Coordinates of C-alpha atoms and ligand atoms in Angstrom, one line a residue:
X22 CA 0.0 0.0 0.0
X23 CA 1.4 3.4 -0.8
X24 CA 2.3 5.5 2.2
X25 CA -0.2 8.3 2.8
X26 CA 1.3 11.7 2.0
X27 CA 2.2 13.8 4.9
X28 CA -0.1 16.8 4.9
X29 CA 1.9 19.9 5.3
X30 CA 0.5 22.7 7.4
X31 CA 0.1 26.0 5.7
X32 CA 2.2 28.6 7.4
X33 CA 0.1 31.0 9.5
X34 CA 1.4 34.0 7.7
X35 CA 0.0 32.7 4.4
X36 CA -3.4 31.9 5.9
X37 CA -3.8 35.5 6.8
X38 CA -2.9 36.7 3.4
X39 CA -5.2 34.4 1.4
X40 CA -8.3 34.8 3.6
X41 CA -11.2 35.8 1.4
X42 CA -12.6 39.2 1.9
X43 CA -16.4 38.8 2.1
X44 CA -18.3 41.4 0.2
X45 CA -20.6 43.5 2.5
X46 CA -24.1 42.0 2.5
X47 CA -26.6 44.2 0.7
X48 CA -29.2 45.4 3.2
X49 CA -32.6 43.5 3.0
X50 CA -35.3 45.7 1.6
X51 CA -38.3 44.7 3.6
X52 CA -41.0 46.0 1.3
X53 CA -42.8 44.8 -1.8
X54 CA -41.5 46.0 -5.2
X55 CA -43.0 49.2 -6.6
X56 CA -46.4 48.5 -8.0
X57 CA -46.9 45.2 -6.2
X58 CA -48.9 44.6 -3.1
X59 CA -49.5 41.9 -0.5
X60 CA -53.1 40.8 -0.2
X61 CA -53.5 40.9 3.5
X62 CA -56.1 38.7 5.5
X63 CA -58.4 41.7 6.0
X64 CA -58.7 42.2 2.3
X65 CA -59.3 38.6 1.5
X66 CA -63.1 38.7 1.9
X67 CA -63.3 40.9 -1.2
X68 CA -61.0 38.5 -3.1
X69 CA -63.0 35.6 -1.9
X70 CA -66.2 37.2 -3.1
X71 CA -64.7 37.7 -6.6
X72 CA -63.2 34.2 -6.7
X73 CA -66.5 32.5 -5.6
X74 CA -68.7 34.6 -7.9
X75 CA -66.6 34.2 -11.0
X76 CA -66.1 30.5 -10.4
X77 CA -69.8 30.0 -10.0
X78 CA -70.7 32.1 -13.0
X79 CA -68.1 30.4 -15.2
X80 CA -69.6 27.0 -14.3
X81 CA -73.2 28.3 -14.9
X82 CA -72.2 29.7 -18.4
X83 CA -70.2 26.6 -19.4
X84 CA -66.7 27.9 -19.1
X85 CA -64.0 25.4 -18.1
X86 CA -61.1 26.4 -15.9
X87 CA -57.7 26.5 -17.4
X88 CA -54.4 27.6 -15.6
X89 CA -51.4 28.4 -17.7
X90 CA -47.8 29.2 -16.5
X91 CA -46.9 32.7 -15.5
X92 CA -43.9 32.5 -17.8
X93 CA -44.1 31.9 -21.5
X94 CA -41.7 32.5 -24.4
X95 CA -41.6 36.3 -24.8
X96 CA -42.3 36.2 -28.6
X97 CA -45.7 34.6 -27.8
X98 CA -46.8 37.9 -26.4
X99 CA -44.9 40.1 -28.9
X100 CA -46.6 38.3 -31.9
X101 CA -50.1 38.3 -30.4
X102 CA -50.5 41.5 -28.5
X103 CA -48.3 43.3 -31.1
X104 CA -44.8 44.6 -31.3
X105 CA -45.9 48.2 -31.5
X106 CA -48.1 48.1 -28.4
X107 CA -47.2 49.8 -25.1
X108 CA -47.6 46.4 -23.3
X109 CA -45.0 44.7 -25.5
X110 CA -42.7 47.7 -26.1
X111 CA -42.6 49.2 -22.7
X112 CA -44.3 47.1 -20.1
X113 CA -43.2 43.5 -20.4
X114 CA -41.0 41.8 -17.8
X115 CA -38.6 40.0 -20.2
X116 CA -35.5 38.1 -19.4
X117 CA -33.3 35.2 -20.6
X118 CA -33.3 32.1 -18.5
X119 CA -30.1 30.2 -17.4
X120 CA -30.8 27.9 -20.3
X121 CA -30.9 30.7 -22.8
X122 CA -34.7 30.9 -23.4
X123 CA -36.1 34.4 -23.9
X124 CA -39.1 34.5 -21.6
X125 CA -41.6 37.0 -20.2
X126 CA -44.0 37.2 -17.3
X127 CA -47.4 37.1 -18.8
X128 CA -48.9 40.6 -19.3
X129 CA -52.4 39.1 -19.9
X130 CA -54.0 35.7 -20.1
X131 CA -55.4 35.3 -23.6
X132 CA -52.1 34.6 -25.4
X133 CA -51.3 31.8 -23.1
X134 CA -54.8 30.4 -23.5
X135 CA -54.5 30.4 -27.3
X136 CA -51.1 28.7 -27.0
X137 CA -52.7 26.0 -24.8
X138 CA -55.6 25.7 -27.2
X139 CA -53.3 24.9 -30.0
X140 CA -50.8 22.8 -28.0
X141 CA -53.5 20.5 -26.6
X142 CA -55.5 20.2 -29.8
X143 CA -58.6 21.7 -28.4
X144 CA -59.8 22.3 -31.9
X145 CA -61.3 18.8 -31.9
X146 CA -63.6 19.7 -29.0
X147 CA -67.2 20.7 -29.6
X148 CA -67.4 24.4 -30.3
X149 CA -67.5 26.9 -28.7
X150 CA -64.6 25.9 -26.4
X151 CA -65.1 28.1 -23.4
X152 CA -62.2 28.7 -21.1
X153 CA -62.1 30.6 -17.7
X154 CA -58.9 31.6 -16.0
X155 CA -57.7 34.0 -13.3
X156 CA -54.4 35.0 -11.8
X157 CA -51.7 37.6 -11.7
X158 CA -50.4 39.4 -14.7
X159 CA -47.4 41.7 -15.0
X160 CA -47.0 45.1 -16.7
X161 CA -44.1 47.5 -16.0
X162 CA -46.3 50.5 -16.0
X163 CA -46.2 53.7 -13.9
X164 CA -48.1 52.7 -10.7
X165 CA -51.0 54.7 -9.3
X166 CA -54.3 53.9 -7.7
X167 CA -55.9 51.2 -9.8
X168 CA -52.8 50.6 -11.9
X169 CA -50.2 48.2 -10.6
X170 CA -47.2 46.3 -12.0
X171 CA -48.7 43.0 -10.7
X172 CA -52.5 42.9 -11.0
X173 CA -55.0 40.0 -11.1
X174 CA -57.4 39.3 -13.9
X175 CA -60.5 37.3 -14.3
X176 CA -60.6 36.1 -17.9
X177 CA -63.1 34.5 -20.1
X178 CA -62.3 33.3 -23.7
X179 CA -64.5 31.4 -26.1
X180 CA -63.2 29.7 -29.3
X181 CA -64.7 28.5 -32.5
X182 CA -67.9 30.6 -33.0
X183 CA -68.3 33.5 -35.4
X184 CA -71.9 34.3 -34.7
X185 CA -72.3 37.7 -32.9
X186 CA -74.7 36.0 -30.5
X187 CA -71.5 34.8 -28.7
X188 CA -70.3 38.4 -28.5
X189 CA -73.5 39.3 -26.9
X190 CA -73.3 36.4 -24.5
X191 CA -69.8 37.2 -23.5
X192 CA -70.7 40.8 -22.8
X193 CA -73.7 39.5 -20.8
X194 CA -71.4 37.3 -18.7
X195 CA -69.2 40.4 -17.9
X196 CA -72.3 42.4 -17.0
X197 CA -73.7 39.6 -14.8
X198 CA -70.4 39.2 -13.0
X199 CA -69.9 42.8 -12.2
X200 CA -73.6 43.1 -11.1
X201 CA -73.3 40.0 -8.9
X202 CA -70.5 41.7 -7.0
X203 CA -72.9 44.4 -5.9
X204 CA -71.6 47.0 -8.4
X205 CA -74.8 48.4 -9.9
X206 CA -73.7 51.4 -11.9
X207 CA -71.2 50.9 -14.7
X208 CA -71.1 51.6 -18.4
X209 CA -70.6 49.1 -21.3
X210 CA -68.9 50.7 -24.3
X211 CA -68.9 48.9 -27.6
X212 CA -67.3 49.5 -31.0
X213 CA -66.2 47.6 -34.1
X214 CA -62.7 48.0 -35.5
X215 CA -63.5 45.8 -38.5
X216 CA -61.4 43.0 -40.0
X217 CA -58.1 43.1 -41.8
X218 CA -59.9 43.9 -45.1
X219 CA -61.9 46.9 -44.0
X220 CA -59.2 48.0 -41.6
X221 CA -56.7 48.5 -44.4
X222 CA -58.6 51.3 -46.1
X223 CA -59.6 52.8 -42.8
X224 CA -56.0 52.8 -41.6
X225 CA -54.9 54.8 -44.7
X226 CA -57.7 57.3 -44.2
X227 CA -56.8 57.7 -40.6
X228 CA -53.1 58.1 -41.2
X229 CA -53.8 60.9 -43.7
X230 CA -56.1 62.6 -41.2
X231 CA -53.5 62.3 -38.4
X232 CA -50.8 63.7 -40.8
X233 CA -52.9 66.9 -41.0
X234 CA -52.9 67.1 -37.1
X235 CA -49.4 65.9 -36.5
X236 CA -48.3 69.1 -34.8
X237 CA -51.1 68.8 -32.3
X238 CA -50.3 65.3 -31.2
X239 CA -48.1 64.2 -28.2
X240 CA -44.7 62.7 -28.9
X241 CA -45.9 59.1 -28.4
X242 CA -48.7 59.6 -30.8
X243 CA -46.5 61.0 -33.5
X244 CA -44.5 57.8 -33.4
X245 CA -47.6 55.6 -33.0
X246 CA -49.1 57.3 -36.2
X247 CA -47.2 55.1 -38.6
X248 CA -47.1 51.7 -36.9
X249 CA -50.3 51.8 -34.8
X250 CA -52.5 54.7 -35.9
X251 CA -55.6 53.3 -34.2
X252 CA -54.0 53.7 -30.8
X253 CA -53.8 57.5 -31.3
X254 CA -57.6 57.6 -31.0
X255 CA -57.3 56.1 -27.6
X256 CA -54.6 58.5 -26.2
X257 CA -55.4 59.9 -22.8
X258 CA -53.6 63.2 -23.5
X259 CA -56.1 66.1 -23.7
X260 CA -54.4 67.6 -26.8
X261 CA -54.6 64.3 -28.7
X262 CA -58.2 63.8 -27.7
X263 CA -59.0 67.3 -29.2
X264 CA -56.9 66.6 -32.3
X265 CA -58.7 63.4 -33.1
X266 CA -62.2 64.7 -32.3
X267 CA -62.9 64.9 -36.1
X268 CA -61.1 61.8 -37.1
X269 CA -62.8 59.3 -39.4
X270 CA -64.5 56.5 -37.4
X271 CA -64.0 52.8 -38.0
X272 CA -67.7 52.0 -37.8
X273 CA -68.3 54.3 -40.8
X274 CA -65.8 52.2 -42.8
X275 CA -66.7 48.6 -42.1
X276 CA -67.1 46.0 -44.9
X277 CA -70.5 44.5 -45.4
X278 CA -69.7 41.4 -43.2
X279 CA -68.3 43.5 -40.3
X280 CA -71.2 45.9 -40.5
X281 CA -73.8 43.1 -40.4
X282 CA -71.9 41.5 -37.5
X283 CA -71.9 44.8 -35.5
X284 CA -75.6 45.5 -36.3
X285 CA -76.6 42.0 -35.2
X286 CA -74.6 42.3 -32.0
X287 CA -76.4 45.5 -31.1
X288 CA -79.7 43.8 -31.8
X289 CA -78.8 41.0 -29.4
X290 CA -77.8 43.4 -26.7
X291 CA -81.1 45.3 -27.1
X292 CA -82.9 41.9 -26.9
X293 CA -81.1 41.3 -23.6
X294 CA -81.9 44.8 -22.4
X295 CA -78.2 45.3 -21.7
X296 CA -77.5 49.0 -21.6
X297 CA -74.5 50.1 -23.7
X298 CA -73.1 53.0 -25.5
X299 CA -71.3 53.0 -28.9
X300 CA -67.9 54.6 -28.4
X301 CA -66.4 55.0 -31.9
X302 CA -63.0 55.9 -30.4
X303 CA -62.7 52.6 -28.5
X304 CA -59.8 50.7 -30.0
X305 CA -58.1 48.8 -27.1
X306 CA -54.4 48.5 -26.4
X307 CA -53.8 45.1 -27.9
X308 CA -53.4 44.4 -31.6
X309 CA -55.1 41.1 -31.9
X310 CA -58.7 42.4 -31.9
X311 CA -61.0 42.3 -34.9
X312 CA -64.6 43.4 -35.3
X313 CA -66.2 43.7 -31.8
X314 CA -64.3 45.5 -29.0
X315 CA -65.8 46.5 -25.7
X316 CA -64.9 48.0 -22.3
X317 CA -66.7 48.3 -19.0
X318 CA -66.2 51.5 -17.1
X319 CA -66.8 52.2 -13.4
X320 CA -69.7 54.5 -12.8
X321 CA -68.3 57.0 -10.3
X322 CA -69.7 60.4 -10.9
X323 CA -66.9 62.2 -9.1
X324 CA -63.2 61.7 -9.6
X325 CA -61.4 59.3 -11.9
X326 CA -63.3 56.6 -13.8
X327 CA -61.6 53.3 -14.3
X328 CA -61.9 50.6 -16.9
X329 CA -63.1 47.6 -14.9
X330 CA -62.6 45.3 -17.8
X331 CA -62.3 45.0 -21.6
X332 CA -62.3 42.5 -24.4
X333 CA -63.3 41.7 -27.9
X334 CA -63.0 39.4 -30.8
X335 CA -59.7 38.0 -32.1
X336 CA -60.8 35.9 -35.0
X337 CA -57.3 35.7 -36.6
X338 CA -55.1 35.2 -33.6
X339 CA -55.2 31.3 -33.4
X340 CA -54.5 31.1 -37.1
X341 CA -51.7 33.7 -37.0
X342 CA -50.1 31.7 -34.2
X343 CA -50.1 28.6 -36.4
X344 CA -53.4 26.9 -35.4
X345 CA -56.5 26.3 -37.4
X346 CA -58.6 29.3 -38.5
X347 CA -60.6 29.8 -35.3
X348 CA -62.7 32.8 -34.5
X349 CA -62.7 33.8 -30.8
X350 CA -63.9 36.3 -28.3
X351 CA -63.2 37.1 -24.7
X352 CA -62.7 39.6 -22.0
X353 CA -60.9 40.2 -18.7
X354 CA -61.8 42.1 -15.6
X355 CA -59.2 43.7 -13.3
X356 CA -59.7 42.3 -9.8
X357 CA -58.1 45.2 -7.9
X358 CA -60.2 47.7 -9.8
X359 CA -63.3 45.6 -9.0
X360 CA -62.4 45.7 -5.4
X361 CA -61.8 49.5 -5.4
X362 CA -65.3 49.9 -6.9
X363 CA -66.8 47.4 -4.5
X364 CA -65.4 49.4 -1.6
X365 CA -66.5 52.7 -3.1
X366 CA -70.1 51.5 -3.5
X367 CA -70.0 49.6 -0.2
X368 CA -70.7 46.3 -1.8
X369 CA -70.6 43.3 0.6
X370 CA -67.5 41.2 0.7
X371 CA -67.7 37.4 1.3
X372 CA -68.5 36.5 4.9
X373 CA -66.7 33.4 5.8
X374 CA -68.5 31.0 8.3
X375 CA -67.3 31.6 11.8
X376 CA -66.5 28.9 14.4
X377 CA -69.4 28.2 16.7
X378 CA -67.4 26.2 19.2
X379 CA -64.4 27.0 21.3
X380 CA -62.0 24.4 22.7
X381 CA -60.4 25.4 26.0
X382 CA -57.9 23.2 27.9
X383 CA -56.2 23.3 31.3
X384 CA -53.0 21.5 32.2
X385 CA -50.4 19.7 30.1
X386 CA -52.2 16.4 29.7
X387 CA -55.4 18.2 28.7
X388 CA -53.5 20.3 26.2
X389 CA -52.1 17.1 24.5
X390 CA -55.6 15.5 24.3
X391 CA -57.2 18.6 23.0
X392 CA -55.0 18.6 19.9
X393 CA -56.6 15.2 18.9
X394 CA -60.1 16.4 19.9
X395 CA -59.8 19.5 17.7
X396 CA -59.0 17.3 14.8
X397 CA -62.0 15.0 15.6
X398 CA -64.3 18.1 15.5
X399 CA -62.8 19.3 12.2
X400 CA -63.2 15.8 10.6
X401 CA -66.8 15.9 11.6
X402 CA -67.4 19.2 10.0
X403 CA -67.6 21.2 13.3
X404 CA -65.6 24.3 13.0
X405 CA -63.9 25.1 16.3
X406 CA -61.6 27.8 17.5
X407 CA -58.9 27.4 20.2
X408 CA -56.0 29.2 21.7
X409 CA -53.7 26.4 22.7
X410 CA -50.9 28.8 23.5
X411 CA -52.8 30.4 26.3
X412 CA -52.4 29.0 29.7
X413 CA -55.1 30.3 31.9
X414 CA -58.7 29.2 31.5
X415 CA -59.8 32.8 32.1
X416 CA -57.9 34.1 29.1
X417 CA -59.2 31.3 26.9
X418 CA -62.8 32.0 27.9
X419 CA -62.2 35.6 27.1
X420 CA -61.1 34.6 23.6
X421 CA -64.2 32.4 23.3
X422 CA -66.6 35.2 24.2
X423 CA -64.7 37.6 21.9
X424 CA -65.3 35.2 19.0
X425 CA -69.0 35.0 19.9
X426 CA -69.1 31.2 19.9
X427 CA -72.2 29.4 21.1
X428 CA -70.4 26.5 22.9
X429 CA -67.2 26.2 24.8
X430 CA -65.7 22.8 25.5
X431 CA -63.5 22.7 28.5
X432 CA -61.0 19.9 29.0
X433 CA -59.2 19.9 32.4
X434 CA -57.0 17.4 34.2
X435 CA -60.0 15.6 35.8
X436 CA -62.0 15.4 32.5
X437 CA -58.9 14.1 30.7
X438 CA -58.5 11.2 33.2
X439 CA -62.3 10.5 33.2
X440 CA -62.6 10.6 29.4
X441 CA -65.1 13.5 29.6
X442 CA -65.5 17.1 28.4
X443 CA -67.4 20.0 29.9
X444 CA -69.8 21.5 27.5
X445 CA -70.6 25.1 28.3
X446 CA -73.5 26.9 26.7
X447 CA -72.1 30.4 26.2
X448 CA -75.5 32.0 26.0
X449 CA -77.2 30.5 29.1
X450 CA -74.0 29.7 31.0
X451 CA -75.3 26.2 31.7
X452 CA -72.6 23.5 31.9
X453 CA -72.8 19.7 31.5
X454 CA -70.2 17.0 31.5
X455 CA -70.4 14.5 28.6
X456 CA -68.2 11.5 27.5
X457 CA -65.7 12.1 24.8
X458 CA -67.2 9.4 22.6
X459 CA -70.5 11.1 22.5
X460 CA -69.2 14.6 22.2
X461 CA -69.4 15.0 18.4
X462 CA -73.0 13.8 18.2
X463 CA -74.0 15.9 21.1
X464 CA -72.4 19.0 19.6
X465 CA -74.0 18.4 16.2
X466 CA -77.4 18.1 17.9
X467 CA -76.9 21.2 19.9
X468 CA -75.8 23.2 16.8
X469 CA -78.6 21.5 14.9
X470 CA -77.1 19.3 12.3
X471 CA -78.3 21.4 9.3
X472 CA -76.5 24.5 10.5
X473 CA -73.2 22.8 11.2
X474 CA -70.6 24.5 9.1
X475 CA -68.5 22.3 6.9
X476 CA -65.1 23.6 5.7
X477 CA -64.9 24.5 2.1
X478 CA -61.6 24.7 0.4
X479 CA -61.6 27.3 -2.4
X480 CA -59.1 27.1 -5.1
X481 CA -56.5 29.9 -5.0
X482 CA -56.4 32.4 -7.9
Ligands
LIG20 P1 -56.9 44.8 -20.8 O1 -57.9 45.8 -21.1 O2 -55.5 45.1 -21.1 O3 -57.3 43.4 -21.6 O4 -57.0 44.4 -19.3 C1 -58.2 43.9 -18.7 C2 -58.4 44.7 -17.4 O5 -57.4 44.5 -16.5 C3 -58.5 46.2 -17.6 O6 -59.8 46.6 -18.0 C4 -58.2 46.7 -16.1 O7 -59.4 46.5 -15.3 C5 -57.2 45.6 -15.7 N1 -55.9 46.2 -15.8 C6 -55.1 46.3 -16.9 N2 -53.9 46.8 -16.6 C7 -53.9 47.0 -15.2 C8 -53.0 47.5 -14.3 N3 -51.7 47.9 -14.7 N4 -53.3 47.5 -13.0 C9 -54.5 47.1 -12.6 N5 -55.4 46.7 -13.4 C10 -55.2 46.6 -14.7 C11 -56.6 42.3 -21.6 O8 -55.7 42.0 -20.9 C12 -57.2 41.3 -22.6 N6 -56.3 40.1 -22.5 C13 -58.6 41.0 -22.3 C14 -59.2 39.9 -23.2 C15 -59.4 38.6 -22.8 N7 -59.5 40.0 -24.4 C16 -59.9 38.9 -24.9 N8 -59.9 38.0 -24.0

């Protein structure tokens, strides 16, 4: 066997010299990134209300839930939403992964849904294929109230139907959802921006009009003029709004097919008694739309109005992405904006069921037993509260009365050894001792079985 080499000690002097100099740690910044927010427990009832209402409505209207990744290849968005749009040009969170893929955080949900539609061959499903999705989207915009860099959308998309009855139904779903949240006053704006055929002539007409007003347009609109002239109509700058007041309108330049489509849509909306206004300046900020576009605006008289949601047809998007020719229509609502409006009009948030039983314990043995007892109650659909960390019975009873429970169960040393529990009626103050085996049945009876609350787990957004 070879002799092990003698390990030579490094001279102390050298150790000192070669010691690594650690870089100073960057200080932790203990706050969310600009334009992003925590959704704290006190705000969750509003989120719950929106989640529950939209999930219920999506089921009622035949939309199936789909969840797609937050990250996609960035060119998916660039090609669908459009290279020249603010979203793609200025607002996307784009980066290259360690593996070299160019990816982006999704700035909206429709592009991912279309990718999934093609990838999973949904074209063979009976039409229309109706998809519902919700979740966070990312836009690097200038944050202000109602405008965030991370916001949540509720999104409905329907594929495979050209008939304007679907446009009307989709608008009806948006209307129904907002109304069901307790928001009664809002405005639906509709417009038609035509198809590729009629848009071409209209675009030329618009560009020559905008040329004549070039000096009166903001810097952004001057550059938009060439590659995205329709967006100039939608500019929020006062001077641009004035300059485009006399601009030609897309609805006056629709081809026969688009005109009939729009007329039929309006007839369906009338039939449904859905109030709407035609806004000939409505063009939307995403390039994939054709024919119908619509937006829903909050109804506040005073102060700033917000777009609660928007959508429209995108009949060529699936084909342009490489799928079959598939007409489609959809919309998204902004959750934070819905919540701002719900709060403003004092709409009711979701009220979660409250525990009606409190489990108090005294002594270390009882504490151990109560852990199992709590789980037994939960398994039997009896929602209970506890404060296991608290020692004194007095402080536990205080917690129980603060929660307004109807029954408090007390488990002390004696009861633990006897296999019993004290059941205290918090309204009358009457106490009785019952055996642990019978406890669940007795509690159920006391709370009347039909009003016993069962836990519901709601799916996260
Ligand atoms: P969008 O109009 O860009 O449409 O966004 C939909 C809604 O999301 C807006 O009406 C607004 O309520 C909310 N929203 C947009 N940006 C922000 C932001 N920075 N902060 C807070 N809320 C915001 C779309 O995204 C389309 N994908 C809708 C669609 C679905 N079209 C067809 N299917």
